[in-house]
Coordinates of N, CA and C in Angstrom, one line a residue:
X31 N -5.4 17.9 -20.1 CA -4.4 19.0 -20.1 C -4.1 19.5 -18.7
X32 N -2.9 19.5 -18.3 CA -2.5 20.1 -17.0 C -2.0 21.5 -17.3
X33 N -2.5 22.5 -16.5 CA -2.1 23.8 -16.8 C -0.6 24.0 -16.8
X34 N 0.0 24.5 -17.9 CA 1.4 24.7 -18.1 C 2.1 23.4 -18.5
X35 N 1.4 22.3 -18.8 CA 2.0 21.1 -19.2 C 1.2 20.4 -20.3
X36 N 1.8 20.0 -21.4 CA 1.1 19.3 -22.4 C 1.9 18.1 -22.9
X37 N 1.2 17.2 -23.5 CA 1.9 16.0 -24.0 C 1.8 15.9 -25.5
X38 N 2.9 15.6 -26.2 CA 2.9 15.4 -27.6 C 2.3 14.1 -27.9
X39 N 2.0 13.8 -29.2 CA 1.5 12.5 -29.5 C 2.4 11.3 -29.1
X40 N 3.7 11.6 -29.0 CA 4.6 10.6 -28.5 C 4.8 10.6 -27.0
X41 N 3.9 11.3 -26.4 CA 3.9 11.5 -24.9 C 5.2 12.0 -24.4
X42 N 5.7 13.0 -25.1 CA 6.8 13.8 -24.6 C 6.3 15.0 -23.8
X43 N 6.8 15.2 -22.6 CA 6.3 16.3 -21.8 C 6.9 17.6 -22.3
X44 N 6.0 18.5 -22.6 CA 6.4 19.9 -22.9 C 5.7 20.8 -21.9
X45 N 6.6 21.6 -21.2 CA 6.1 22.4 -20.1 C 6.5 23.8 -20.2
X46 N 5.5 24.7 -19.9 CA 5.8 26.1 -19.7 C 6.0 26.5 -18.3
X47 N 6.0 25.4 -17.4 CA 6.2 25.6 -16.0 C 7.6 25.1 -15.7
X48 N 8.4 25.9 -15.0 CA 9.7 25.5 -14.6 C 9.6 24.3 -13.7
X49 N 10.6 23.3 -13.8 CA 10.5 22.1 -13.0 C 10.6 22.4 -11.5
X50 N 11.1 23.5 -11.1 CA 11.2 23.8 -9.7 C 10.0 24.5 -9.2
X51 N 8.9 24.7 -10.0 CA 7.7 25.3 -9.6 C 6.5 24.3 -9.5
X52 N 6.5 23.3 -10.4 CA 5.4 22.4 -10.4 C 5.5 21.5 -9.2
X53 N 4.4 21.5 -8.4 CA 4.3 20.8 -7.1 C 3.4 19.6 -7.2
X54 N 2.4 19.6 -8.0 CA 1.5 18.4 -8.1 C 1.2 18.1 -9.6
X55 N 1.2 16.9 -9.9 CA 0.9 16.5 -11.3 C 0.0 15.2 -11.3
X56 N -1.1 15.3 -11.9 CA -2.0 14.2 -12.1 C -2.4 14.0 -13.6
X57 N -2.0 12.9 -14.1 CA -2.5 12.5 -15.5 C -3.3 11.2 -15.4
X58 N -3.9 11.0 -14.3 CA -4.7 9.8 -14.0 C -6.0 9.8 -14.8
X59 N -6.5 8.5 -15.0 CA -7.8 8.3 -15.6 C -7.8 8.8 -17.1
X60 N -6.8 8.5 -17.8 CA -6.7 8.7 -19.2 C -6.4 7.4 -19.9
X61 N -6.0 7.4 -21.1 CA -5.7 6.2 -21.8 C -4.3 6.2 -22.4
X62 N -3.4 6.8 -21.6 CA -2.0 6.9 -22.0 C -1.4 5.5 -22.1
X63 N -0.6 5.3 -23.1 CA 0.1 4.0 -23.3 C 1.6 4.3 -23.5
X64 N 2.3 3.2 -23.8 CA 3.8 3.4 -23.9 C 4.4 3.3 -22.5
X65 N 5.6 3.7 -22.4 CA 6.3 3.7 -21.1 C 6.1 5.0 -20.4
X66 N 6.2 5.0 -19.1 CA 6.2 6.2 -18.3 C 7.4 7.0 -18.5
X67 N 7.3 8.3 -18.9 CA 8.5 9.0 -19.3 C 9.5 9.3 -18.2
X68 N 10.7 9.0 -18.4 CA 11.7 9.2 -17.4 C 11.9 10.7 -17.1
X69 N 11.5 11.5 -18.0 CA 11.6 13.0 -17.8 C 10.8 13.5 -16.5
X70 N 9.9 12.7 -16.1 CA 9.1 13.0 -14.9 C 10.1 13.2 -13.7
X71 N 11.2 12.5 -13.8 CA 12.2 12.6 -12.7 C 12.9 14.0 -12.6
X72 N 12.7 14.8 -13.6 CA 13.2 16.2 -13.6 C 12.4 17.1 -12.7
X73 N 11.2 16.7 -12.4 CA 10.2 17.6 -11.7 C 10.5 17.5 -10.2
X74 N 11.6 17.9 -9.7 CA 12.2 17.6 -8.4 C 11.5 18.2 -7.2
X75 N 10.5 19.1 -7.5 CA 9.8 19.7 -6.4 C 8.4 19.1 -6.2
X76 N 8.1 18.1 -7.0 CA 6.8 17.5 -6.9 C 6.6 16.9 -5.5
X77 N 5.4 17.2 -5.0 CA 5.0 16.6 -3.8 C 3.9 15.5 -4.0
X78 N 3.2 15.6 -5.1 CA 2.2 14.6 -5.5 C 2.3 14.2 -6.9
X79 N 2.2 12.9 -7.2 CA 2.3 12.4 -8.6 C 1.2 11.3 -8.7
X80 N 0.3 11.5 -9.7 CA -0.8 10.5 -9.9 C -0.7 10.1 -11.3
X81 N -0.5 8.8 -11.5 CA -0.4 8.2 -12.9 C -1.5 7.1 -13.0
X82 N -2.3 6.9 -12.1 CA -3.2 5.7 -12.1 C -4.2 5.7 -13.2
X83 N -4.8 4.5 -13.4 CA -5.8 4.2 -14.4 C -5.4 4.6 -15.8
X84 N -4.3 4.1 -16.2 CA -3.8 4.3 -17.6 C -3.4 3.0 -18.1
X85 N -2.8 3.0 -19.3 CA -2.4 1.8 -20.0 C -0.9 1.7 -20.3
X86 N -0.1 2.2 -19.3 CA 1.3 2.2 -19.5 C 1.8 0.8 -19.6
X87 N 3.0 0.6 -20.1 CA 3.7 -0.6 -20.1 C 5.2 -0.4 -19.6
X88 N 5.9 -1.5 -19.5 CA 7.3 -1.4 -19.0 C 7.3 -1.2 -17.5
X89 N 8.4 -0.8 -17.0 CA 8.7 -0.6 -15.6 C 8.5 0.8 -15.2
X90 N 8.4 1.0 -13.9 CA 8.5 2.4 -13.4 C 9.9 2.9 -13.6
X91 N 10.1 4.1 -14.1 CA 11.4 4.6 -14.4 C 12.2 4.9 -13.1
X92 N 13.4 4.5 -13.1 CA 14.3 4.7 -11.9 C 14.4 6.2 -11.6
X93 N 14.2 7.0 -12.6 CA 14.4 8.5 -12.4 C 13.3 9.0 -11.4
X94 N 12.2 8.3 -11.2 CA 11.2 8.8 -10.2 C 11.8 8.8 -8.8
X95 N 12.9 8.1 -8.6 CA 13.6 8.2 -7.3 C 14.3 9.6 -7.1
X96 N 14.3 10.4 -8.1 CA 14.8 11.8 -7.9 C 13.8 12.7 -7.2
X97 N 12.6 12.3 -7.1 CA 11.5 13.2 -6.6 C 11.5 13.1 -5.1
X98 N 12.5 13.6 -4.5 CA 12.7 13.4 -3.1 C 11.8 14.2 -2.2
X99 N 11.0 15.1 -2.8 CA 10.0 15.9 -2.1 C 8.6 15.2 -2.1
X100 N 8.5 14.1 -2.8 CA 7.2 13.4 -2.9 C 6.7 13.0 -1.6
X101 N 5.4 13.3 -1.3 CA 4.7 12.8 -0.2 C 3.6 11.8 -0.5
X102 N 3.1 11.9 -1.8 CA 2.0 11.1 -2.3 C 2.3 10.6 -3.7
X103 N 2.1 9.3 -3.9 CA 2.2 8.7 -5.3 C 1.0 7.8 -5.5
X104 N 0.3 8.0 -6.6 CA -0.8 7.1 -6.9 C -0.5 6.4 -8.2
X105 N -0.3 5.1 -8.2 CA 0.0 4.4 -9.4 C -0.9 3.2 -9.5
X106 N -2.1 3.2 -8.9 CA -3.0 2.1 -9.1 C -3.4 1.9 -10.5
X107 N -3.4 0.7 -11.0 CA -3.9 0.4 -12.3 C -3.3 1.2 -13.4
X108 N -2.0 1.5 -13.2 CA -1.3 2.3 -14.3 C -0.8 1.5 -15.4
X109 N -0.6 0.2 -15.2 CA -0.1 -0.7 -16.2 C 1.3 -1.1 -16.1
X110 N 2.1 -0.3 -15.4 CA 3.5 -0.6 -15.3 C 3.7 -1.8 -14.4
X111 N 4.8 -2.5 -14.7 CA 5.1 -3.8 -14.0 C 6.6 -3.9 -13.6
X112 N 7.0 -5.1 -13.3 CA 8.4 -5.3 -12.9 C 8.5 -5.0 -11.4
X113 N 9.8 -4.8 -11.0 CA 10.1 -4.6 -9.6 C 10.0 -3.1 -9.3
X114 N 9.8 -2.7 -8.1 CA 9.8 -1.3 -7.7 C 11.3 -0.9 -7.7
X115 N 11.6 0.2 -8.4 CA 13.0 0.6 -8.5 C 13.7 0.8 -7.2
X116 N 15.0 0.4 -7.1 CA 15.7 0.6 -5.8 C 15.9 2.1 -5.5
X117 N 15.8 3.0 -6.6 CA 16.0 4.4 -6.3 C 14.8 5.0 -5.5
X118 N 13.7 4.3 -5.4 CA 12.6 4.7 -4.6 C 13.0 4.8 -3.1
X119 N 14.1 4.2 -2.8 CA 14.6 4.3 -1.4 C 14.9 5.8 -1.0
X120 N 15.0 6.6 -2.0 CA 15.3 8.1 -1.8 C 14.0 8.8 -1.3
X121 N 12.9 8.2 -1.5 CA 11.6 8.9 -1.2 C 11.2 8.9 0.2
X122 N 12.1 9.4 1.1 CA 11.9 9.3 2.5 C 10.8 10.2 3.1
X123 N 10.3 11.1 2.3 CA 9.2 11.9 2.8 C 7.8 11.3 2.5
X124 N 7.8 10.1 1.9 CA 6.5 9.6 1.4 C 5.5 9.4 2.6
X125 N 4.3 9.8 2.4 CA 3.2 9.6 3.3 C 2.1 8.7 2.8
X126 N 2.0 8.6 1.5 CA 0.9 7.8 0.9 C 1.4 7.2 -0.4
X127 N 1.3 5.9 -0.5 CA 1.6 5.2 -1.7 C 0.5 4.2 -2.0
X128 N -0.2 4.4 -3.1 CA -1.2 3.5 -3.6 C -0.7 2.8 -4.9
X129 N -0.5 1.5 -4.9 CA 0.2 0.9 -6.0 C -0.4 -0.5 -6.2
X130 N -1.8 -0.5 -6.4 CA -2.5 -1.8 -6.6 C -2.8 -2.1 -8.0
X131 N -3.2 -3.3 -8.3 CA -3.7 -3.8 -9.6 C -2.7 -3.5 -10.7
X132 N -1.5 -3.9 -10.5 CA -0.5 -3.8 -11.6 C 0.3 -5.1 -11.6
X133 N 1.0 -5.4 -12.7 CA 1.9 -6.6 -12.7 C 3.2 -6.4 -12.0
X134 N 3.3 -5.8 -10.9 CA 4.5 -5.6 -10.1 C 5.0 -7.0 -9.6
X135 N 6.3 -7.2 -9.7 CA 6.8 -8.5 -9.3 C 8.0 -8.3 -8.3
X136 N 8.6 -9.4 -7.9 CA 9.7 -9.4 -7.0 C 9.2 -9.2 -5.6
X137 N 10.1 -8.9 -4.7 CA 9.7 -8.7 -3.3 C 9.3 -7.3 -3.0
X138 N 8.4 -7.1 -2.0 CA 8.1 -5.8 -1.5 C 9.4 -5.2 -0.9
X139 N 9.8 -4.0 -1.4 CA 11.1 -3.5 -0.9 C 11.2 -3.3 0.6
X140 N 12.3 -3.7 1.1 CA 12.6 -3.5 2.5 C 12.8 -2.1 2.9
X141 N 13.2 -1.2 1.9 CA 13.5 0.2 2.2 C 12.2 1.0 2.6
X142 N 11.1 0.4 2.2 CA 9.8 1.1 2.6 C 9.7 1.3 4.1
X143 N 10.3 0.4 4.8 CA 10.3 0.4 6.3 C 11.0 1.7 6.8
X144 N 11.8 2.4 6.0 CA 12.4 3.7 6.4 C 11.5 4.9 6.1
X145 N 10.4 4.7 5.5 CA 9.5 5.8 5.2 C 8.6 6.0 6.4
X146 N 9.2 6.5 7.5 CA 8.5 6.5 8.8 C 7.4 7.5 8.9
X147 N 7.2 8.4 7.8 CA 6.1 9.3 7.8 C 4.9 8.7 7.1
X148 N 5.0 7.5 6.6 CA 4.0 6.8 5.8 C 2.7 6.6 6.7
X149 N 1.6 7.0 6.1 CA 0.3 6.8 6.8 C -0.6 5.9 6.0
X150 N -0.4 5.7 4.7 CA -1.3 4.9 3.9 C -0.4 4.1 2.9
X151 N -0.5 2.8 2.9 CA 0.2 2.0 1.9 C -0.7 0.9 1.4
X152 N -0.8 0.9 0.0 CA -1.7 -0.1 -0.6 C -1.0 -0.9 -1.7
X153 N -0.9 -2.2 -1.5 CA -0.3 -3.1 -2.5 C -1.3 -4.3 -2.6
X154 N -2.3 -4.1 -3.4 CA -3.3 -5.2 -3.6 C -3.4 -5.6 -5.1
X155 N -3.6 -6.9 -5.3 CA -3.8 -7.3 -6.7 C -2.6 -7.2 -7.6
X156 N -1.4 -7.3 -7.0 CA -0.1 -7.3 -7.8 C 0.4 -8.7 -7.8
X157 N 1.7 -8.9 -8.2 CA 2.3 -10.2 -8.2 C 3.5 -10.3 -7.4
X158 N 3.5 -9.6 -6.3 CA 4.6 -9.6 -5.3 C 4.8 -10.9 -4.7
X159 N 6.0 -11.2 -4.2 CA 6.3 -12.3 -3.4 C 6.5 -11.9 -2.0
X160 N 6.2 -12.8 -1.1 CA 6.4 -12.6 0.3 C 7.9 -12.7 0.7
X161 N 8.3 -12.5 1.9 CA 7.4 -12.1 3.0 C 7.2 -10.6 3.0
X162 N 6.3 -10.1 3.9 CA 6.2 -8.7 4.2 C 7.4 -8.4 5.0
X163 N 8.2 -7.3 4.6 CA 9.4 -7.0 5.3 C 9.3 -6.8 6.8
X164 N 10.2 -7.3 7.6 CA 10.1 -7.1 9.0 C 10.4 -5.6 9.3
X165 N 11.0 -4.9 8.4 CA 11.3 -3.5 8.6 C 10.0 -2.6 8.7
X166 N 8.9 -3.2 8.2 CA 7.6 -2.5 8.3 C 7.2 -2.2 9.8
X167 N 7.9 -2.9 10.7 CA 7.6 -2.7 12.1 C 7.8 -1.2 12.5
X168 N 8.6 -0.5 11.7 CA 9.0 0.9 12.1 C 7.9 1.9 11.6
X169 N 6.9 1.4 10.8 CA 5.9 2.2 10.2 C 4.7 2.4 11.2
X170 N 5.0 3.0 12.3 CA 4.0 3.2 13.4 C 3.1 4.3 13.1
X171 N 3.3 5.1 12.1 CA 2.3 6.2 11.7 C 1.2 5.7 10.8
X172 N 1.3 4.5 10.3 CA 0.3 4.0 9.4 C -1.1 4.0 10.0
X173 N -2.0 4.5 9.2 CA -3.4 4.3 9.6 C -4.1 3.3 8.6
X174 N -3.6 3.2 7.4 CA -4.2 2.2 6.5 C -3.1 1.4 5.9
X175 N -3.2 0.1 6.0 CA -2.2 -0.9 5.4 C -3.0 -2.0 4.7
X176 N -2.8 -2.0 3.4 CA -3.5 -3.0 2.5 C -2.4 -3.8 1.7
X177 N -2.1 -5.0 2.0 CA -1.2 -5.8 1.3 C -1.9 -7.2 1.1
X178 N -2.2 -7.5 -0.2 CA -2.9 -8.8 -0.4 C -2.2 -9.5 -1.6
X179 N -2.6 -10.8 -1.8 CA -2.2 -11.5 -3.0 C -0.7 -11.7 -3.1
X180 N -0.1 -12.2 -2.0 CA 1.4 -12.4 -2.1 C 1.6 -13.9 -2.4
X181 N 2.8 -14.2 -2.9 CA 3.1 -15.6 -3.3 C 4.4 -16.1 -2.7
X182 N 4.5 -17.4 -2.7 CA 5.8 -18.1 -2.4 C 6.2 -18.2 -1.0
X183 N 6.4 -17.0 -0.3 CA 7.1 -17.0 1.0 C 6.1 -16.5 2.1
X184 N 5.9 -17.2 3.2 CA 4.9 -16.8 4.2 C 5.5 -15.6 5.1
X185 N 4.6 -15.0 5.7 CA 4.9 -13.9 6.7 C 4.3 -14.2 8.0
X186 N 4.8 -13.5 9.0 CA 4.1 -13.5 10.3 C 3.5 -12.1 10.6
X187 N 2.9 -11.9 11.7 CA 2.3 -10.6 12.1 C 3.1 -9.8 13.1
X188 N 4.4 -10.2 13.3 CA 5.2 -9.5 14.3 C 5.3 -8.0 13.9
X189 N 5.3 -7.7 12.6 CA 5.5 -6.3 12.2 C 4.4 -5.4 12.6
X190 N 3.2 -5.8 12.9 CA 2.1 -4.9 13.2 C 2.0 -4.6 14.7
X191 N 2.9 -5.2 15.5 CA 2.7 -5.1 17.0 C 2.6 -3.7 17.5
X192 N 3.3 -2.7 16.9 CA 3.3 -1.3 17.4 C 2.5 -0.4 16.5
X193 N 1.7 -1.0 15.6 CA 0.9 -0.1 14.6 C -0.5 0.2 15.3
X194 N -0.5 0.9 16.4 CA -1.7 1.1 17.1 C -2.5 2.2 16.6
X195 N -2.1 2.9 15.5 CA -2.8 3.9 14.9 C -3.7 3.4 13.7
X196 N -3.6 2.1 13.4 CA -4.3 1.6 12.2 C -5.8 1.7 12.4
X197 N -6.4 2.2 11.3 CA -7.9 2.1 11.2 C -8.3 1.1 10.2
X198 N -7.4 0.7 9.3 CA -7.8 -0.2 8.2 C -6.6 -1.1 7.9
X199 N -6.8 -2.4 8.2 CA -5.7 -3.4 8.1 C -6.3 -4.5 7.2
X200 N -5.7 -4.7 6.0 CA -6.2 -5.7 5.1 C -5.0 -6.5 4.6
X201 N -4.9 -7.8 5.0 CA -3.8 -8.6 4.7 C -4.4 -10.0 4.1
X202 N -5.4 -9.9 3.4 CA -6.1 -11.1 2.8 C -5.2 -11.8 1.8
X203 N -5.2 -13.1 1.8 CA -4.5 -13.9 0.8 C -3.0 -13.5 0.7
X204 N -2.4 -13.3 1.9 CA -1.0 -12.8 1.9 C 0.0 -13.8 2.5
X205 N -0.4 -15.1 2.5 CA 0.4 -16.1 3.1 C 0.9 -15.8 4.5
X206 N -0.1 -15.4 5.3 CA 0.2 -15.1 6.7 C 0.1 -16.4 7.5
X207 N 1.2 -16.9 8.1 CA 1.2 -18.1 8.9 C 1.6 -17.7 10.4
X208 N 0.5 -17.5 11.2 CA 0.7 -17.0 12.5 C -0.6 -17.1 13.2
X209 N -0.6 -16.6 14.4 CA -1.9 -16.5 15.2 C -2.2 -15.0 15.3
X210 N -3.5 -14.7 15.6 CA -3.9 -13.3 15.7 C -3.3 -12.8 17.0
X211 N -2.6 -11.6 17.0 CA -2.0 -11.1 18.2 C -2.9 -11.0 19.4
X212 N -2.5 -11.5 20.5 CA -3.4 -11.5 21.7 C -3.7 -10.1 22.2
X213 N -2.9 -9.1 21.8 CA -3.2 -7.7 22.2 C -4.0 -6.9 21.1
X214 N -4.7 -7.6 20.2 CA -5.4 -7.0 19.2 C -6.4 -6.0 19.7
X215 N -6.9 -6.2 20.9 CA -7.9 -5.3 21.5 C -7.3 -4.0 21.9
X216 N -6.0 -3.8 21.8 CA -5.4 -2.5 22.1 C -5.4 -1.6 20.9
X217 N -5.8 -2.1 19.7 CA -5.8 -1.3 18.5 C -7.2 -0.5 18.5
X218 N -7.2 0.5 19.3 CA -8.4 1.2 19.6 C -9.1 2.0 18.4
X219 N -8.3 2.2 17.4 CA -8.9 2.9 16.2 C -9.3 2.0 15.1
X220 N -9.0 0.7 15.2 CA -9.2 -0.2 14.1 C -10.7 -0.4 13.7
X221 N -11.0 -0.1 12.4 CA -12.3 -0.2 11.9 C -12.5 -1.4 11.0
X222 N -11.5 -1.7 10.2 CA -11.6 -2.8 9.3 C -10.4 -3.7 9.5
X223 N -10.7 -5.0 9.6 CA -9.7 -6.0 9.8 C -10.0 -7.2 8.9
X224 N -9.1 -7.4 7.9 CA -9.3 -8.5 6.9 C -8.0 -9.4 6.9
X225 N -8.1 -10.5 7.5 CA -7.0 -11.5 7.5 C -7.5 -12.8 6.9
X226 N -8.4 -12.7 6.0 CA -9.0 -13.9 5.3 C -8.0 -14.5 4.3
X227 N -8.3 -15.8 4.1 CA -7.5 -16.6 3.1 C -6.0 -16.6 3.4
X228 N -5.7 -16.9 4.6 CA -4.3 -17.1 5.0 C -4.1 -18.5 5.7
X229 N -3.1 -18.6 6.5 CA -2.8 -19.8 7.2 C -2.8 -19.6 8.7
X230 N -3.7 -18.8 9.2 CA -3.8 -18.4 10.6 C -4.2 -19.6 11.4
X231 N -3.6 -19.8 12.6 CA -4.0 -20.9 13.5 C -4.2 -20.3 14.9
X232 N -4.6 -21.1 15.8 CA -4.8 -20.7 17.2 C -6.2 -20.2 17.4
X233 N -6.4 -19.6 18.6 CA -7.7 -19.1 19.1 C -8.0 -17.7 18.5
X234 N -9.3 -17.5 18.2 CA -9.7 -16.2 17.9 C -9.8 -15.4 19.2
X235 N -9.0 -14.3 19.3 CA -9.1 -13.5 20.6 C -10.4 -13.0 20.9
X236 N -10.9 -13.2 22.1 CA -12.3 -12.7 22.4 C -12.3 -11.2 22.4
X237 N -11.2 -10.5 22.5 CA -11.1 -9.0 22.5 C -11.6 -8.5 21.2
X238 N -11.5 -9.2 20.1 CA -11.9 -8.8 18.8 C -13.4 -8.3 18.8
X239 N -14.2 -9.1 19.6 CA -15.6 -8.9 19.5 C -16.1 -7.8 20.5
X240 N -15.2 -7.2 21.2 CA -15.5 -6.1 22.2 C -14.9 -4.8 21.7
X241 N -14.3 -4.7 20.6 CA -13.7 -3.5 20.1 C -14.8 -2.6 19.6
X242 N -14.9 -1.4 20.2 CA -16.0 -0.5 19.9 C -15.8 0.2 18.5
X243 N -14.5 0.2 18.1 CA -14.2 0.8 16.8 C -14.4 -0.1 15.6
X244 N -14.4 -1.4 15.8 CA -14.3 -2.4 14.7 C -15.7 -2.5 14.1
X245 N -15.7 -2.3 12.7 CA -17.0 -2.4 12.0 C -17.0 -3.6 11.1
X246 N -15.9 -3.9 10.5 CA -15.8 -5.0 9.5 C -14.7 -6.0 9.9
X247 N -15.0 -7.3 10.0 CA -14.1 -8.3 10.4 C -14.2 -9.5 9.5
X248 N -13.1 -9.8 8.8 CA -13.0 -10.9 7.9 C -11.9 -11.9 8.3
X249 N -12.3 -13.1 8.7 CA -11.3 -14.1 9.1 C -11.4 -15.4 8.4
X250 N -12.3 -15.5 7.4 CA -12.6 -16.7 6.7 C -11.4 -17.4 6.1
X251 N -11.6 -18.7 5.8 CA -10.6 -19.5 5.1 C -9.2 -19.5 5.8
X252 N -9.2 -19.7 7.1 CA -8.1 -19.9 7.9 C -8.3 -21.2 8.7
X253 N -7.4 -21.5 9.7 CA -7.5 -22.7 10.5 C -7.6 -22.3 12.0
X254 N -8.4 -21.2 12.2 CA -8.6 -20.7 13.6 C -9.6 -21.6 14.3
X255 N -9.5 -21.5 15.6 CA -10.4 -22.3 16.5 C -11.0 -21.3 17.5
X256 N -12.0 -21.9 18.2 CA -12.7 -21.1 19.2 C -14.2 -20.9 18.8
X257 N -15.0 -20.5 19.7 CA -16.4 -20.2 19.4 C -16.7 -18.7 19.3
X258 N -17.6 -18.4 18.4 CA -18.0 -17.0 18.2 C -18.9 -16.7 19.4
X259 N -18.8 -15.5 19.9 CA -19.5 -15.1 21.1 C -21.0 -14.9 20.8
X260 N -21.8 -15.1 21.8 CA -23.3 -14.9 21.7 C -23.6 -13.4 21.6
X261 N -22.7 -12.6 22.1 CA -22.9 -11.1 22.1 C -21.6 -10.5 21.5
X262 N -21.7 -9.5 20.7 CA -20.6 -8.8 20.2 C -20.8 -7.3 20.2
X263 N -19.8 -6.5 19.9 CA -19.9 -5.1 19.9 C -21.0 -4.6 18.9
X264 N -21.8 -3.6 19.3 CA -22.9 -3.1 18.5 C -22.4 -2.5 17.2
X265 N -21.1 -2.1 17.1 CA -20.6 -1.5 15.9 C -20.2 -2.5 14.9
X266 N -20.0 -3.8 15.2 CA -19.5 -4.8 14.3 C -20.7 -5.2 13.4
X267 N -20.6 -4.8 12.1 CA -21.6 -5.0 11.2 C -21.4 -6.3 10.3
X268 N -20.2 -6.6 9.9 CA -19.9 -7.7 9.1 C -18.9 -8.6 9.8
X269 N -19.1 -9.9 9.8 CA -18.2 -10.8 10.5 C -18.2 -12.1 9.7

């Protein structure tokens, strides 16, 4: 039960809170099923919406694109599938989107590249097709980017060249066909780097092993060349 909000057995939202008052809504970690109610799109002052860990079916309602004040959306393991609605292009204030472990399909939307306030984006364990949009190069505020398990079309790593604020970059099994950027040593805040299970080629940059921030490095199952150094940064725990 959310204060001021209750759900009928048919999962109709009944609220004693005016739509222009409710700012945050979490119904995560329940066993809700059926489709996600389109009426959520009437809560136009919401800044946070959490629907994760439920048993919903169907697609994300396009009406969620009305929530233009949203800065955070959590839809991990919510059960919804299909393509991300085009109306989500309206969510220009988004700072955090976690949308993993769902049967989402189609391409990762190019319009996400216009969410320039975005600091955390997670698309893992879905059924998206590549490539990763080149528009993501504009997301220079990102500190965490996790995109894995892409199909059909390969991507390169050009889009990360200015993401120097990253602390967590996970692109495992994402059909990356490229070499590791030679300037990777300039990512001074990077703590986790996972580029495993891709089609990477070329030399492993020696700078990777001198990064004092890097704690976890995963490069397995690629076609990289070069020798591992006899000495590495003291902070690098897993390699």
